[in-house]
PDB file of C-alpha atoms in Angstrom:
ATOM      1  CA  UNK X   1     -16.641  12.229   3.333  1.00 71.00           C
ATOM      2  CA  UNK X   2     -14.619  15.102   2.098  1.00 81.00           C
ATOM      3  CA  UNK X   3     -12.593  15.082  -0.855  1.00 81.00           C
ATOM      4  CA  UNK X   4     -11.400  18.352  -0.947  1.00 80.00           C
ATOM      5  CA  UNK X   5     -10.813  21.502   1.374  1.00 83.00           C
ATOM      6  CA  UNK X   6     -10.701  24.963   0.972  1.00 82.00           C
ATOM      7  CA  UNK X   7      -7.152  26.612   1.945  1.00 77.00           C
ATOM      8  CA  UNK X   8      -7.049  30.205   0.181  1.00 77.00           C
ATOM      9  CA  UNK X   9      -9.032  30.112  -2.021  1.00 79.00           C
ATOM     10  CA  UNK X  10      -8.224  26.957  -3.210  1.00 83.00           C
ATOM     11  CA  UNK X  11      -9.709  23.462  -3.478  1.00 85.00           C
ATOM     12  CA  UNK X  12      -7.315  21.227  -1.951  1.00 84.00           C
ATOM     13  CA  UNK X  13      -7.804  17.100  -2.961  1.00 85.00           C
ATOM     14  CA  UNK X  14      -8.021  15.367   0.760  1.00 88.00           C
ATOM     15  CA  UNK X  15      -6.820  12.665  -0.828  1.00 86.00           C
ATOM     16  CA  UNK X  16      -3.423  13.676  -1.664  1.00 87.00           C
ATOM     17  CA  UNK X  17      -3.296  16.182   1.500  1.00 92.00           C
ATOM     18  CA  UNK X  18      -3.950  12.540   3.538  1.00 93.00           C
ATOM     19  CA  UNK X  19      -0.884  10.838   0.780  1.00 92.00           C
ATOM     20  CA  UNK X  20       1.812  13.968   2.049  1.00 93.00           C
ATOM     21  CA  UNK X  21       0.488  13.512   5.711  1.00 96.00           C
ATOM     22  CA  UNK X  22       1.427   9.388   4.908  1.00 96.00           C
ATOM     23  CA  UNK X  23       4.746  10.003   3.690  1.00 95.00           C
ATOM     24  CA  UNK X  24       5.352  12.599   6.362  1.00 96.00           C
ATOM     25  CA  UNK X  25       4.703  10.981   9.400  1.00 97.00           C
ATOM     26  CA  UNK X  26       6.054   7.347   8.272  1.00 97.00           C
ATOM     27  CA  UNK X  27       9.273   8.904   7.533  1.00 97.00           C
ATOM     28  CA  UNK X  28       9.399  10.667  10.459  1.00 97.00           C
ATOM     29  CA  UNK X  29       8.532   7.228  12.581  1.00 98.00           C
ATOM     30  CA  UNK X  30      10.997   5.479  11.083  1.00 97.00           C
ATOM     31  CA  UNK X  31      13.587   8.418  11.557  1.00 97.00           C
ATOM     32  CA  UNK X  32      12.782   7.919  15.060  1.00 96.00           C
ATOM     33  CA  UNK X  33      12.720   4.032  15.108  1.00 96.00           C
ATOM     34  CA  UNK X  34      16.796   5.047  13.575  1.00 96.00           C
ATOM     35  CA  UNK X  35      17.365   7.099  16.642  1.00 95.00           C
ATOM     36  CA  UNK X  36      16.868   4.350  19.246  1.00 92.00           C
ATOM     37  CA  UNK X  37      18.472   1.603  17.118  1.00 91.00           C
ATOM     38  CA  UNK X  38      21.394   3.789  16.150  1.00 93.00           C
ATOM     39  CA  UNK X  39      21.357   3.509  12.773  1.00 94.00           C
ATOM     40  CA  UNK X  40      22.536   6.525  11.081  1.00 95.00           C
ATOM     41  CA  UNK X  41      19.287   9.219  10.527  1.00 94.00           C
ATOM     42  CA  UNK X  42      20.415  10.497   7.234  1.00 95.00           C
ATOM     43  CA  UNK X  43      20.312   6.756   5.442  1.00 97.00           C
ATOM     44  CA  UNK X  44      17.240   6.213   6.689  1.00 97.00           C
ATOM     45  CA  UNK X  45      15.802   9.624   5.345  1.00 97.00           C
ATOM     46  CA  UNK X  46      16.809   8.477   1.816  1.00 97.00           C
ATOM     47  CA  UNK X  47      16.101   5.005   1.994  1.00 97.00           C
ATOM     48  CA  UNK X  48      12.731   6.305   3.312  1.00 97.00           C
ATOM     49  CA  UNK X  49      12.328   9.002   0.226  1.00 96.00           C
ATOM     50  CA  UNK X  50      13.740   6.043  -2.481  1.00 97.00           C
ATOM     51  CA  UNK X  51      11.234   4.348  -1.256  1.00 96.00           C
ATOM     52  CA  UNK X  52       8.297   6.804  -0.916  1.00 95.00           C
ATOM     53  CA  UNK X  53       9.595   7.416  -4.922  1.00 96.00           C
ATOM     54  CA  UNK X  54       8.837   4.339  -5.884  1.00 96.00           C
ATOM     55  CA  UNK X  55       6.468   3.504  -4.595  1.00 95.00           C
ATOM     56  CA  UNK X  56       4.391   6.672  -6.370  1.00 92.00           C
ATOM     57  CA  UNK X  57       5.737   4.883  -9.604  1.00 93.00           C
ATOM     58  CA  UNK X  58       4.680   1.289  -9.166  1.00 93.00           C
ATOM     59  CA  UNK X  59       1.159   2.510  -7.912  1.00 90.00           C
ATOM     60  CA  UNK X  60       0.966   4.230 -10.633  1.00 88.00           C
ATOM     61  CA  UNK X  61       2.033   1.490 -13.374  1.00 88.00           C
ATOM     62  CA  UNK X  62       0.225  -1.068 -11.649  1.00 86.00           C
ATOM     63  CA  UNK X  63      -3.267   1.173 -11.853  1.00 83.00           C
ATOM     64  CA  UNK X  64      -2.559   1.882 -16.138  1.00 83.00           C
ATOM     65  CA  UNK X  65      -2.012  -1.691 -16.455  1.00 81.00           C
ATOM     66  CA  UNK X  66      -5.565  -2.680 -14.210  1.00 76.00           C
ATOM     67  CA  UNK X  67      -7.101   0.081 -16.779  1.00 73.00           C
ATOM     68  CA  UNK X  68      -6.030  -1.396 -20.176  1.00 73.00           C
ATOM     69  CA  UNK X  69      -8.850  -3.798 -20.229  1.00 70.00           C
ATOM     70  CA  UNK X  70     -11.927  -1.066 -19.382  1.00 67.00           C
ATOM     71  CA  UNK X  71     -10.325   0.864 -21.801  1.00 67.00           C
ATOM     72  CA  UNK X  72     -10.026  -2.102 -24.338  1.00 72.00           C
ATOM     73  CA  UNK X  73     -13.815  -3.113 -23.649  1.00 70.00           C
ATOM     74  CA  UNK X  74     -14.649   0.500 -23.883  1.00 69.00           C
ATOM     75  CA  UNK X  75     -12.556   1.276 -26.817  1.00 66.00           C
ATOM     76  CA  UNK X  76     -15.600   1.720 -29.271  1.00 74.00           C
ATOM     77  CA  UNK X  77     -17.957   3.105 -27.199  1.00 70.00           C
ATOM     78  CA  UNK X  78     -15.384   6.208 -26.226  1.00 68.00           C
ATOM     79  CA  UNK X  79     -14.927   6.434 -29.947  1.00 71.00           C
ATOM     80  CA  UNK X  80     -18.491   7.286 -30.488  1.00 69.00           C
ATOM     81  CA  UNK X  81     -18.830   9.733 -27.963  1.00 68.00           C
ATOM     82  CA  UNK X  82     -15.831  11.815 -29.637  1.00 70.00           C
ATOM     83  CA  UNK X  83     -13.630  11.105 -26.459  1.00 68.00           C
ATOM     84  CA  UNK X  84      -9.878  12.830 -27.406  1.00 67.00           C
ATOM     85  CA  UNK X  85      -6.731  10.558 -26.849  1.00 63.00           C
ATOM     86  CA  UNK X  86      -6.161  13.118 -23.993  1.00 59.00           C
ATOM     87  CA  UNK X  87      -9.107  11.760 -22.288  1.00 60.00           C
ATOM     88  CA  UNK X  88      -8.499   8.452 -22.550  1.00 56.00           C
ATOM     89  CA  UNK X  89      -5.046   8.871 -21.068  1.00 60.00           C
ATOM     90  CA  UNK X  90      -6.407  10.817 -18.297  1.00 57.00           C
ATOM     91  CA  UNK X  91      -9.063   8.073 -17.297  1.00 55.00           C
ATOM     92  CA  UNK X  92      -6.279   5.385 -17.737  1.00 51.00           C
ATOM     93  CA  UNK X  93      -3.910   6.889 -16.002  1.00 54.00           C
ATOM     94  CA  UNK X  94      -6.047   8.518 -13.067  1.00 61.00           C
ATOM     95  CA  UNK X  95      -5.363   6.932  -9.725  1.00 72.00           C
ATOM     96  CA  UNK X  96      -3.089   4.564  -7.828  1.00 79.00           C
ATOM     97  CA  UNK X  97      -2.967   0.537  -7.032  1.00 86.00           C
ATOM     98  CA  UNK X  98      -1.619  -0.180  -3.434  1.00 90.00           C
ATOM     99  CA  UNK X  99       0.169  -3.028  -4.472  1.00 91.00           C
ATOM    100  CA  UNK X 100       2.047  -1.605  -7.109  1.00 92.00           C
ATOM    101  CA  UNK X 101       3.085   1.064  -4.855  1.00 93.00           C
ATOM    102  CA  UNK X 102       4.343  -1.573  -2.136  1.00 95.00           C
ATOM    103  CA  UNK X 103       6.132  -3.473  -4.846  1.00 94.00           C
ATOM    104  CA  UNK X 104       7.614  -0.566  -5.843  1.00 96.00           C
ATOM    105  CA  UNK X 105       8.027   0.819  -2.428  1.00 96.00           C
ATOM    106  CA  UNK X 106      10.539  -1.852  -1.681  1.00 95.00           C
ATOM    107  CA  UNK X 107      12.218  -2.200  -4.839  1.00 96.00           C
ATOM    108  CA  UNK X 108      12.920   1.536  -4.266  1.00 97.00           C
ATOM    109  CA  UNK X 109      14.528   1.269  -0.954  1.00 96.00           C
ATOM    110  CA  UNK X 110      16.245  -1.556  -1.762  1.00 95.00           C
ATOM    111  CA  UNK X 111      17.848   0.272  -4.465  1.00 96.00           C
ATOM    112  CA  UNK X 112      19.516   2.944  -2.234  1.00 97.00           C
ATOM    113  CA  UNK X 113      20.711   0.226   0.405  1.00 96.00           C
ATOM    114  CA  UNK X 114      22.357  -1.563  -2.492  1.00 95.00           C
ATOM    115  CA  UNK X 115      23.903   1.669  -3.876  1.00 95.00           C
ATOM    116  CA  UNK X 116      25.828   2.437  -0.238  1.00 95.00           C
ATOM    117  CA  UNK X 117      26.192  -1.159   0.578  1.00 93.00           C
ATOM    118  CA  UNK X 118      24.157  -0.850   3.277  1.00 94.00           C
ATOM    119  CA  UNK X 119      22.935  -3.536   5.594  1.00 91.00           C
ATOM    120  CA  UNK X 120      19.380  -4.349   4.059  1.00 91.00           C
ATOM    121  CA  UNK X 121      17.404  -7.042   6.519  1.00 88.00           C
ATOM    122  CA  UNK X 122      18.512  -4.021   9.230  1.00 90.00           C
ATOM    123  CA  UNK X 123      16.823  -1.143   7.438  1.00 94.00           C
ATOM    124  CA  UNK X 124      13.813  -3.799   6.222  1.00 92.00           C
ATOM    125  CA  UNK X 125      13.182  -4.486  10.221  1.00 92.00           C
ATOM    126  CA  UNK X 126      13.405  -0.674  10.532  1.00 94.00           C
ATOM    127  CA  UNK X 127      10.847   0.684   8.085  1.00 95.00           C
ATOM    128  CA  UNK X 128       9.066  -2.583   7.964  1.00 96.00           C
ATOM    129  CA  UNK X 129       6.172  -1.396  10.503  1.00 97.00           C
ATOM    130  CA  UNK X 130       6.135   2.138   8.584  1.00 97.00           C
ATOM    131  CA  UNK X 131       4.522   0.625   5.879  1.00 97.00           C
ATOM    132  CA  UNK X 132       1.127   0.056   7.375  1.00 97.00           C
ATOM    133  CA  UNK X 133       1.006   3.248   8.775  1.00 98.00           C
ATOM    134  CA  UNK X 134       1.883   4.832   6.114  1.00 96.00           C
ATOM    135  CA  UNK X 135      -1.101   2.935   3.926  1.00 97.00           C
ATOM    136  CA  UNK X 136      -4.106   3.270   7.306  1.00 97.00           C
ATOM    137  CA  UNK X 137      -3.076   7.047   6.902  1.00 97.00           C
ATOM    138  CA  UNK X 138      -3.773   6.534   3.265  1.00 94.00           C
ATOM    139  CA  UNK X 139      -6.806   4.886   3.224  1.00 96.00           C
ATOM    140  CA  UNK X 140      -8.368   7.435   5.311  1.00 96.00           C
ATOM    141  CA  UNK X 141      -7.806   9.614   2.446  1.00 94.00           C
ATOM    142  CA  UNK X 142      -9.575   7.140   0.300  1.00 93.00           C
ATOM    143  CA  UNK X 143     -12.612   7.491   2.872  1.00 94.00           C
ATOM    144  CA  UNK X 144     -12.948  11.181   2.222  1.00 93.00           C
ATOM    145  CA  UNK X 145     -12.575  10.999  -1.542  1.00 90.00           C
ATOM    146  CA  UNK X 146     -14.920   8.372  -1.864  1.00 90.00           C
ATOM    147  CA  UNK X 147     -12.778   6.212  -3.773  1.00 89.00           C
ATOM    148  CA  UNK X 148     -12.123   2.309  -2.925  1.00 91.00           C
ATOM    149  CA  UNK X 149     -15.535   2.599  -1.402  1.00 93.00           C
ATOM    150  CA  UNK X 150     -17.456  -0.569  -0.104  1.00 95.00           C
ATOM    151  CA  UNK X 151     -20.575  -3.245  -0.723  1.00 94.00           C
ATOM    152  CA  UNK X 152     -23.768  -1.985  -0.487  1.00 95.00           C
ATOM    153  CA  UNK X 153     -25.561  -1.806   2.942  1.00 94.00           C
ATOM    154  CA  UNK X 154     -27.671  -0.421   5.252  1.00 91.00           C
ATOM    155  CA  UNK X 155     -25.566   0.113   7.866  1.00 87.00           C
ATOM    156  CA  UNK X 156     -22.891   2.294   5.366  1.00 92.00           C
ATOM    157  CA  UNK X 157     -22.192   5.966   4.258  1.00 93.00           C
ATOM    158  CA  UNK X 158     -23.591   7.747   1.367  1.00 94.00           C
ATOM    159  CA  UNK X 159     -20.703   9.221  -0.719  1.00 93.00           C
ATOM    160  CA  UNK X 160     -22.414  11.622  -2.343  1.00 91.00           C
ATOM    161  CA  UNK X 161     -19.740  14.070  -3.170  1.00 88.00           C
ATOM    162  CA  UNK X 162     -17.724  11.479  -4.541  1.00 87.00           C
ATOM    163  CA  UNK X 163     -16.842  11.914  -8.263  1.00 82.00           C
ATOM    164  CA  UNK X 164     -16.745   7.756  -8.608  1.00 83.00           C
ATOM    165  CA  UNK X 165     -18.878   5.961  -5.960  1.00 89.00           C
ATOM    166  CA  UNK X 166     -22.648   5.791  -6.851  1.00 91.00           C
ATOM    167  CA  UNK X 167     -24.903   8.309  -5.161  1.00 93.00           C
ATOM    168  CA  UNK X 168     -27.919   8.176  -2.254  1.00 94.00           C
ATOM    169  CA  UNK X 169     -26.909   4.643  -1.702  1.00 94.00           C
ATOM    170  CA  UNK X 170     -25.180   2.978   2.107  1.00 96.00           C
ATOM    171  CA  UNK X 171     -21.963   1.467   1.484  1.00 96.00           C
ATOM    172  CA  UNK X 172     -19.852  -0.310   3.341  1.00 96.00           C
ATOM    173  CA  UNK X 173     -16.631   2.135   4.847  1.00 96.00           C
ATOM    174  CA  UNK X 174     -14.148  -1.096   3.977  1.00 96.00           C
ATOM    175  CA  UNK X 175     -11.580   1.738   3.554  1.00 96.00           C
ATOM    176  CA  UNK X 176     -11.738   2.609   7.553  1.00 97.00           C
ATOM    177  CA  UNK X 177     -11.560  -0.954   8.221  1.00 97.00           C
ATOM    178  CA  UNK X 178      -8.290  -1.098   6.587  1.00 97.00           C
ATOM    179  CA  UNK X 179      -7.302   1.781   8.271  1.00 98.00           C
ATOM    180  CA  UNK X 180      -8.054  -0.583  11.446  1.00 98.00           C
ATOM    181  CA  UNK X 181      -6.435  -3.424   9.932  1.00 98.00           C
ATOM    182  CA  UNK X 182      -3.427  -1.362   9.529  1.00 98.00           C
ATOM    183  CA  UNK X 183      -2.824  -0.015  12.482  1.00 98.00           C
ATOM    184  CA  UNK X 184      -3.062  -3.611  13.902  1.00 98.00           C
ATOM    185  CA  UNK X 185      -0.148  -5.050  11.683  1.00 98.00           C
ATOM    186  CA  UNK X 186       1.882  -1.984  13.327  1.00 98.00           C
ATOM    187  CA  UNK X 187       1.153  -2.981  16.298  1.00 97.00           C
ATOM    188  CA  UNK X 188       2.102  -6.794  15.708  1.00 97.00           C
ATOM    189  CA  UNK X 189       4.984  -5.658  13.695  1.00 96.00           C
ATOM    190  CA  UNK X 190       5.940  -3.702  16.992  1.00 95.00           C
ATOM    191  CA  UNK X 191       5.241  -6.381  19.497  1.00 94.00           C
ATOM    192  CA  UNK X 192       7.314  -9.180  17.156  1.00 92.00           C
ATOM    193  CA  UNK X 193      10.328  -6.419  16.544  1.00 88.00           C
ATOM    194  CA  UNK X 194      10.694  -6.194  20.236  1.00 84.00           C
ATOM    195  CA  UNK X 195      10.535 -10.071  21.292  1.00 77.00           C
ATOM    196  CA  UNK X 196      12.516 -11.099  18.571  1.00 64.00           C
ATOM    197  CA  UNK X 197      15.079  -8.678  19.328  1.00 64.00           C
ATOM    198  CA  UNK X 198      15.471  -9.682  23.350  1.00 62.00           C
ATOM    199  CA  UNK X 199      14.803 -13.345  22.879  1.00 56.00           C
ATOM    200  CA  UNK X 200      18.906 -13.822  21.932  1.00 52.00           C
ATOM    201  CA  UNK X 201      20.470 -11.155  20.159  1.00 52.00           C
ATOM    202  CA  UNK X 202      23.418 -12.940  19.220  1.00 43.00           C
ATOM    203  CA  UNK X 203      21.326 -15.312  17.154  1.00 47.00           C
ATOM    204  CA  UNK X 204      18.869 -12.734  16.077  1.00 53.00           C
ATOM    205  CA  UNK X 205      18.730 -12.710  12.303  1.00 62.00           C
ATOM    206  CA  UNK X 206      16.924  -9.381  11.023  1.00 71.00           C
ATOM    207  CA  UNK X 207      14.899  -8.804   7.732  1.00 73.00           C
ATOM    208  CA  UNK X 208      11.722 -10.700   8.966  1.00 87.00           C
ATOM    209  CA  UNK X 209       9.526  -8.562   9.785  1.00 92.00           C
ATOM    210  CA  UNK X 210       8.821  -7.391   6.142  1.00 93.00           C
ATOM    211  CA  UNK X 211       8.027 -10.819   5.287  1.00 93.00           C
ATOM    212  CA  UNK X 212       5.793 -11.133   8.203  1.00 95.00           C
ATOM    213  CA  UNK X 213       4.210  -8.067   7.260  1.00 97.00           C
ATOM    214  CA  UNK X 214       3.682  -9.448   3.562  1.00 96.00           C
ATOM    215  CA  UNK X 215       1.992 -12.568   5.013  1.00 97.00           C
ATOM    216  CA  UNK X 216      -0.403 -10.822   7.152  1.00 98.00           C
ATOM    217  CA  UNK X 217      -1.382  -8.008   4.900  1.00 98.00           C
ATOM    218  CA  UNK X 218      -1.963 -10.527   1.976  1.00 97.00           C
ATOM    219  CA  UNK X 219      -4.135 -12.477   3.871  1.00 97.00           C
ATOM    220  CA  UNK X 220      -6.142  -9.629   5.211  1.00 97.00           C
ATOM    221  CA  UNK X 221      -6.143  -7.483   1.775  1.00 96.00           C
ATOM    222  CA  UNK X 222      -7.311 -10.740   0.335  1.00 96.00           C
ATOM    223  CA  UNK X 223     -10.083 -10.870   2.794  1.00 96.00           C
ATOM    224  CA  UNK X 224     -11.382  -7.335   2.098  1.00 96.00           C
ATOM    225  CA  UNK X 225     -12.070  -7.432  -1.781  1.00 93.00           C
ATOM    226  CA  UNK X 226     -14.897  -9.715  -1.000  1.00 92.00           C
ATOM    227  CA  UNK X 227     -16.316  -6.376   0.753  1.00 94.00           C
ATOM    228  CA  UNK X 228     -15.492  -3.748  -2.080  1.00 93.00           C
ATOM    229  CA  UNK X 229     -17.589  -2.618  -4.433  1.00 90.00           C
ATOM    230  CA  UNK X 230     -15.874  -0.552  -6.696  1.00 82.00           C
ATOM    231  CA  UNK X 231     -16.185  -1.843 -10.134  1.00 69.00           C
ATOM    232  CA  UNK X 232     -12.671  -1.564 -11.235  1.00 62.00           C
ATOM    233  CA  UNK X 233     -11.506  -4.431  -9.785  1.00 63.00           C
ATOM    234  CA  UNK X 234      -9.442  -6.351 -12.410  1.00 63.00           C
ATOM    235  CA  UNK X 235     -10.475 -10.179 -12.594  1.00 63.00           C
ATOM    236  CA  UNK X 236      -7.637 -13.217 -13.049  1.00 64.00           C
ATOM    237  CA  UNK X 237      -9.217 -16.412 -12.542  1.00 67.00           C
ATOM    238  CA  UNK X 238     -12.553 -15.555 -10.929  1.00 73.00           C
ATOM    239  CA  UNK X 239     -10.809 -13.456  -8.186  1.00 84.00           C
ATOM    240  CA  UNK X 240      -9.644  -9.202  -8.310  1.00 87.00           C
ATOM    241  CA  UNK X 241      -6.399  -8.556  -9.008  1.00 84.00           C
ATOM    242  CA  UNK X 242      -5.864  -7.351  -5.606  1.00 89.00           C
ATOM    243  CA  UNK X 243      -6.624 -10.808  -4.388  1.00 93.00           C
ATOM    244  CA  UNK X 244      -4.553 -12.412  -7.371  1.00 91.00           C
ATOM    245  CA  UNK X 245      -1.589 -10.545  -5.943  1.00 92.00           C
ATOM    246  CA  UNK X 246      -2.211 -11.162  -2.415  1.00 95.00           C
ATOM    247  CA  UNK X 247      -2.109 -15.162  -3.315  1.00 95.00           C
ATOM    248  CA  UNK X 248       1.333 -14.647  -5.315  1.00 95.00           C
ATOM    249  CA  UNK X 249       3.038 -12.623  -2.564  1.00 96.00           C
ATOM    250  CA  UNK X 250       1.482 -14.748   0.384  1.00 97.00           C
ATOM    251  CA  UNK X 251       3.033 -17.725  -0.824  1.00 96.00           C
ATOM    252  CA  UNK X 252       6.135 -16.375  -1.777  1.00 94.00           C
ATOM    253  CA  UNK X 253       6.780 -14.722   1.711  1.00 94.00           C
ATOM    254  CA  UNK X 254       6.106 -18.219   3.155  1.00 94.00           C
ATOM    255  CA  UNK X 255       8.856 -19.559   0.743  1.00 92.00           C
ATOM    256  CA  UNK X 256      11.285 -16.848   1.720  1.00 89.00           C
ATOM    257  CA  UNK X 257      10.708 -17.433   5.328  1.00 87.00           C
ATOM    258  CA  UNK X 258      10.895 -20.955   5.427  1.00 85.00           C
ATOM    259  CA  UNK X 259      14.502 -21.238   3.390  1.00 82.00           C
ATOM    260  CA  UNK X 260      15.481 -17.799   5.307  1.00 77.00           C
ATOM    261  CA  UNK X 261      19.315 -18.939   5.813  1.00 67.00           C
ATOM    262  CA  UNK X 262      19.697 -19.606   2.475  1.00 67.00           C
ATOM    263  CA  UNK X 263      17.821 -17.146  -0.038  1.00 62.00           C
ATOM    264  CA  UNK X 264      18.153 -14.206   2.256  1.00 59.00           C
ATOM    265  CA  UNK X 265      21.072 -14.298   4.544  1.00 51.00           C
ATOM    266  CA  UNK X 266      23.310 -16.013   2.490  1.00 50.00           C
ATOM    267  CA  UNK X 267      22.742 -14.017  -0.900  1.00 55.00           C
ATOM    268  CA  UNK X 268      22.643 -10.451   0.966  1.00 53.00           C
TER     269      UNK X 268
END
């Protein structure tokens, strides 16, 4: 692990360096994804940036909302120890929630298309296989900060420079697994753009591959929580919040799939 660098003088947070590298080369994939559809570059740049926007937000609220319990349950404890408001805030507010940034990701993006009138299943099939690359990217960041770190095991990696996994024990690098998991939904996301586009383009209707995406991921993220072992997971109902999400969004992008014609086409 790393979870900073030395540029100048200064310490540099991998983390975030690896979050600007996401951002960077996602936009500029799906600038080039425009280029051999023919969809105008300069749309997708800001539906692209609306979306990178929000996406920073909804990580964000979705993370202070995960940290209102430890902070409730902690509540006296912190009080004892003379911990200032400032403090608090800090811990609460400290880090981000992959799901909340998807949600708001896409809510984001969304909100540019709508504000040009812009024709939204295109630009969904267009960015749709951005997304995962943006997030293995990302998680490879998590890897050298040490953060969103794995089960204990013998066959792991000792994080011992991280500020929050535990030290001089093997655990499991679930956050380079994603990073493989990732990288496979681009490729299927790839593989099903392209078929579904030459099977009959005059009955091709766009907008699914988002949807797909939303399937598989939910399914897979769901999967993985069994295999982290960070301790802030958020419980609902005996499973993380992660995998509380994952169920809500797996069967909703079932739903929208199956009555396709009429929630999407017909409302957009």
């Amino acid at each position: 692990m790393l979870p900073f660098v030395n540029f100048l003088g200064r310490e540099i947070p991998m983390y975030g360096l690896m979050f600007v590298l996401a951002a960077i080369v996602s936009i500029g994939f799906a600038m080039l994804r425009a280029k051999q559809r023919g969809i105008p570059s300069d749309d997708t740049l800001y539906t692209s940036l609306f979306a990178v926007i929000g996406a920073i937000v909804g990580a964000k609220v979705l993370y202070i909302i995960t940290m209102i319990g430890p902070v409730i349950k902690n509540w006296s404890n912190m009080m004892e120890a003379n911990v200032s408001v400032w403090e608090i805030i800090a811990f609460a507010s400290g880090g981000f929630v992959f799901f909340g940034g998807l949600i708001g990701g896409i809510f984001g993006g969304i909100i540019y298309l709508r504000m040009f009138k812009l024709n939204i299943p295109e630009y969904v099939d267009l960015i749709a296989p951005c997304v995962p690359l943006a997030h293995a990217i990302g998680r490879v960041g998590c890897f050298f900060g040490g953060c969103c770190y794995g089960i204990e095991t013998h066959y792991g990696v000792e994080f011992n420079l991280s500020p929050v996994a535990p030290h001089n024990v093997r655990l499991l690098p679930v956050q380079l697994i994603e990073t493989d998991v990732n990288l496979l939904l681009v490729l299927i996301l790839l593989i099903y753009g392209r078929s579904h586009e030459n099977k009959n383009k005059s009955k091709n209707k766009p907008g699914k591959s988002l949807l797909l995406y939303l399937i598989l991921y939910s399914v897979s993220r769901f999967t993985l929580e069994f295999f982290r072992g960070d301790k802030a997971r958020g419980i609902f109902f005996g499973v993380s919040t992660s995998q509380f999400i994952s169920i809500i969004i797996f069967f909703i992008s079932v739903l929208l799939i199956a009555f396709y014609d009429k929630i999407i086409i017909n409302k957009i």
